[in-house]
GROMACS .gro file of C-alpha atoms in nm:
model
  186
    1TYR     CA    1   0.000   0.000   0.000
    2GLN     CA    2   0.300   0.230   0.046
    3SER     CA    3   0.141   0.365   0.361
    4ASN     CA    4   0.326   0.518   0.653
    5CYS     CA    5   0.344   0.358   0.995
    6TYR     CA    6   0.483   0.566   1.278
    7LEU     CA    7   0.663   0.467   1.596
    8VAL     CA    8   0.606   0.749   1.841
    9ARG     CA    9   0.830   0.774   2.147
   10GLN     CA   10   0.829   1.004   2.443
   11ASP     CA   11   1.054   0.915   2.734
   12GLU     CA   12   0.998   0.540   2.784
   13THR     CA   13   0.658   0.538   2.610
   14LEU     CA   14   0.630   0.384   2.263
   15ILE     CA   15   0.316   0.366   2.050
   16VAL     CA   16   0.255   0.242   1.696
   17VAL     CA   17   0.033   0.457   1.473
   18ASP     CA   18  -0.131   0.301   1.164
   19PRO     CA   19   0.040  -0.038   1.120
   20GLY     CA   20  -0.082  -0.100   0.766
   21GLU     CA   21   0.102  -0.428   0.722
   22ASP     CA   22   0.218  -0.711   0.939
   23ALA     CA   23   0.572  -0.633   0.829
   24PRO     CA   24   0.905  -0.778   0.940
   25ALA     CA   25   1.047  -0.423   0.920
   26LEU     CA   26   0.804  -0.310   1.190
   27ARG     CA   27   0.905  -0.595   1.418
   28GLU     CA   28   1.269  -0.515   1.355
   29ALA     CA   29   1.211  -0.147   1.435
   30LEU     CA   30   1.041  -0.245   1.760
   31GLY     CA   31   1.344  -0.456   1.848
   32GLY     CA   32   1.133  -0.703   2.044
   33ARG     CA   33   0.992  -0.427   2.261
   34ALA     CA   34   0.617  -0.435   2.314
   35PRO     CA   35   0.449  -0.109   2.220
   36ASP     CA   36   0.251   0.061   2.494
   37ALA     CA   37  -0.040   0.099   2.249
   38VAL     CA   38  -0.149   0.064   1.888
   39VAL     CA   39  -0.353   0.355   1.752
   40CYS     CA   40  -0.518   0.380   1.410
   41THR     CA   41  -0.636   0.701   1.244
   42HIS     CA   42  -0.906   0.504   1.062
   43ALA     CA   43  -0.999   0.147   0.970
   44HIS     CA   44  -0.904   0.132   0.602
   45PRO     CA   45  -0.696  -0.180   0.532
   46ASP     CA   46  -0.378   0.014   0.457
   47HIS     CA   47  -0.388   0.146   0.814
   48VAL     CA   48  -0.505  -0.158   1.015
   49GLN     CA   49  -0.382  -0.479   0.848
   50GLY     CA   50  -0.083  -0.503   1.080
   51VAL     CA   51  -0.289  -0.474   1.400
   52PRO     CA   52  -0.374  -0.845   1.443
   53GLY     CA   53  -0.010  -0.951   1.407
   54LEU     CA   54   0.109  -0.691   1.656
   55LEU     CA   55  -0.156  -0.787   1.908
   56ALA     CA   56  -0.074  -1.156   1.862
   57ASP     CA   57   0.290  -1.087   1.945
   58PHE     CA   58   0.248  -0.819   2.211
   59THR     CA   59  -0.002  -0.731   2.480
   60ALA     CA   60  -0.103  -0.372   2.408
   61PRO     CA   61  -0.429  -0.178   2.396
   62PHE     CA   62  -0.567  -0.098   2.050
   63PHE     CA   63  -0.737   0.239   1.992
   64LEU     CA   64  -0.978   0.321   1.707
   65HIS     CA   65  -1.279   0.548   1.664
   66PRO     CA   66  -1.597   0.341   1.717
   67ALA     CA   67  -1.732   0.431   1.370
   68GLY     CA   68  -1.457   0.204   1.233
   69GLU     CA   69  -1.576  -0.115   1.401
   70ALA     CA   70  -1.803  -0.228   1.115
   71LEU     CA   71  -1.531  -0.173   0.857
   72LEU     CA   72  -1.279  -0.357   1.073
   73ARG     CA   73  -1.513  -0.657   1.086
   74HIS     CA   74  -1.596  -0.631   0.713
   75LEU     CA   75  -1.225  -0.645   0.630
   76GLY     CA   76  -1.194  -0.960   0.836
   77VAL     CA   77  -0.948  -0.794   1.071
   78GLU     CA   78  -1.020  -0.998   1.379
   79VAL     CA   79  -0.954  -0.788   1.682
   80GLU     CA   80  -1.134  -0.901   1.995
   81ALA     CA   81  -1.167  -0.557   2.146
   82PHE     CA   82  -1.049  -0.206   2.098
   83THR     CA   83  -1.068   0.104   2.311
   84PRO     CA   84  -1.282   0.367   2.139
   85LEU     CA   85  -1.136   0.707   2.060
   86ALA     CA   86  -1.361   1.010   2.107
   87GLU     CA   87  -1.349   1.372   1.994
   88GLY     CA   88  -1.152   1.587   2.233
   89GLN     CA   89  -1.050   1.287   2.441
   90PRO     CA   90  -0.700   1.323   2.572
   91LEU     CA   91  -0.533   0.996   2.483
   92VAL     CA   92  -0.285   0.945   2.765
   93ILE     CA   93  -0.043   0.655   2.724
   94GLY     CA   94   0.246   0.662   2.968
   95ALA     CA   95   0.434   0.990   2.921
   96LEU     CA   96   0.258   1.066   2.593
   97THR     CA   97  -0.060   1.273   2.564
   98LEU     CA   98  -0.237   1.314   2.229
   99GLU     CA   99  -0.554   1.508   2.155
  100VAL     CA  100  -0.805   1.315   1.944
  101VAL     CA  101  -0.986   1.519   1.678
  102HIS     CA  102  -1.263   1.344   1.482
  103VAL     CA  103  -1.222   1.444   1.115
  104PRO     CA  104  -1.463   1.232   0.908
  105GLY     CA  105  -1.487   1.258   0.531
  106HIS     CA  106  -1.230   1.016   0.394
  107SER     CA  107  -1.393   0.764   0.628
  108PRO     CA  108  -1.660   0.800   0.900
  109ASP     CA  109  -1.413   0.702   1.175
  110HIS     CA  110  -1.117   0.918   1.073
  111VAL     CA  111  -0.928   1.099   1.349
  112MET     CA  112  -0.615   1.307   1.364
  113LEU     CA  113  -0.387   1.287   1.665
  114LEU     CA  114  -0.232   1.609   1.793
  115HIS     CA  115   0.074   1.632   2.016
  116ALA     CA  116   0.058   2.000   2.110
  117ASP     CA  117   0.389   2.009   2.300
  118SER     CA  118   0.586   1.923   1.986
  119GLY     CA  119   0.348   2.067   1.723
  120THR     CA  120   0.309   1.723   1.570
  121ALA     CA  121  -0.007   1.600   1.399
  122PHE     CA  122  -0.066   1.246   1.274
  123VAL     CA  123  -0.325   1.319   1.006
  124GLY     CA  124  -0.381   0.978   0.842
  125ASP     CA  125  -0.548   1.032   0.505
  126LEU     CA  126  -0.696   1.373   0.582
  127VAL     CA  127  -0.421   1.563   0.401
  128PHE     CA  128  -0.097   1.481   0.222
  129ALA     CA  129   0.187   1.693   0.090
  130GLY     CA  130   0.011   1.868  -0.198
  131SER     CA  131  -0.312   1.669  -0.182
  132VAL     CA  132  -0.597   1.546   0.037
  133GLY     CA  133  -0.760   1.210   0.106
  134ARG     CA  134  -0.999   1.051  -0.141
  135VAL     CA  135  -1.373   1.099  -0.104
  136ASP     CA  136  -1.487   0.858  -0.377
  137LEU     CA  137  -1.476   0.537  -0.172
  138PRO     CA  138  -1.770   0.371   0.007
  139GLY     CA  139  -1.840   0.555   0.332
  140CYS     CA  140  -1.675   0.877   0.217
  141ASP     CA  141  -1.854   1.208   0.265
  142PRO     CA  142  -1.724   1.506   0.062
  143ALA     CA  143  -1.913   1.764   0.273
  144ALA     CA  144  -1.773   1.616   0.595
  145MET     CA  145  -1.426   1.615   0.438
  146GLU     CA  146  -1.454   1.986   0.364
  147ARG     CA  147  -1.551   2.055   0.727
  148SER     CA  148  -1.262   1.838   0.850
  149LEU     CA  149  -1.011   2.016   0.627
  150ARG     CA  150  -1.135   2.348   0.764
  151ARG     CA  151  -1.077   2.216   1.119
  152LEU     CA  152  -0.719   2.133   1.021
  153LEU     CA  153  -0.670   2.479   0.872
  154ALA     CA  154  -0.806   2.639   1.190
  155LEU     CA  155  -0.526   2.496   1.405
  156ASP     CA  156  -0.314   2.766   1.564
  157GLY     CA  157   0.061   2.755   1.568
  158GLU     CA  158   0.327   2.563   1.380
  159TRP     CA  159   0.237   2.201   1.303
  160THR     CA  160   0.436   1.927   1.134
  161LEU     CA  161   0.194   1.692   0.959
  162TYR     CA  162   0.266   1.320   0.937
  163PRO     CA  163   0.029   1.177   0.674
  164GLY     CA  164  -0.070   0.820   0.602
  165HIS     CA  165   0.110   0.833   0.266
  166GLY     CA  166   0.404   1.031   0.136
  167PRO     CA  167   0.647   1.262   0.312
  168PRO     CA  168   0.583   1.479   0.616
  169THR     CA  169   0.487   1.839   0.551
  170THR     CA  170   0.387   2.142   0.751
  171LEU     CA  171   0.051   2.303   0.795
  172ALA     CA  172   0.196   2.639   0.691
  173HIS     CA  173   0.327   2.491   0.364
  174GLU     CA  174  -0.005   2.321   0.287
  175ARG     CA  175  -0.204   2.638   0.363
  176TRP     CA  176  -0.013   2.823   0.092
  177THR     CA  177   0.055   2.555  -0.169
  178ASN     CA  178  -0.198   2.271  -0.148
  179PRO     CA  179  -0.437   2.325  -0.441
  180PHE     CA  180  -0.716   2.132  -0.268
  181LEU     CA  181  -0.700   2.353   0.038
  182LEU     CA  182  -0.667   2.673  -0.166
  183GLN     CA  183  -0.987   2.596  -0.355
  184LEU     CA  184  -1.204   2.546  -0.047
  185PRO     CA  185  -1.504   2.778  -0.083
  186GLY     CA  186  -1.533   3.076   0.150
   0.00000   0.00000   0.00000
């Protein structure tokens, strides 16, 4: 899928964001260390396929927005239980605190994860360097996507964006160069 998976560390805390594949490279990067949590921005296969393998090898909580449960089951990703993510919920895992922002459009369960202290945002398939997530798949909602993109643009401060595909970018760069954001009405 050529999707990005992130290992996020703060002090002794380690989480995995969007394990799209059950990949040997991910296991090697973990170095045998169990993650403190697995968090997915949404339940599309290129973001969740690696979850069952990780949870089979390690005991860790799995976090996903509840609107993704049906898709998870439809994909045949067998995960006994997950902890639901909710809008505005501070996701506190060890030393790491992330703000959960529900940004549907690309999928009904899509969230972005904000780490305000470092100005880091894990944006999944909401926005990419020079583009935005698709809205032509089942469950997509173009109007909701527009509202979600506006929420992203409304963030104050400097933010580095880590998307589900492609290189990292910054919110400032995307505000001024992303043709999909520039053409938003209003």
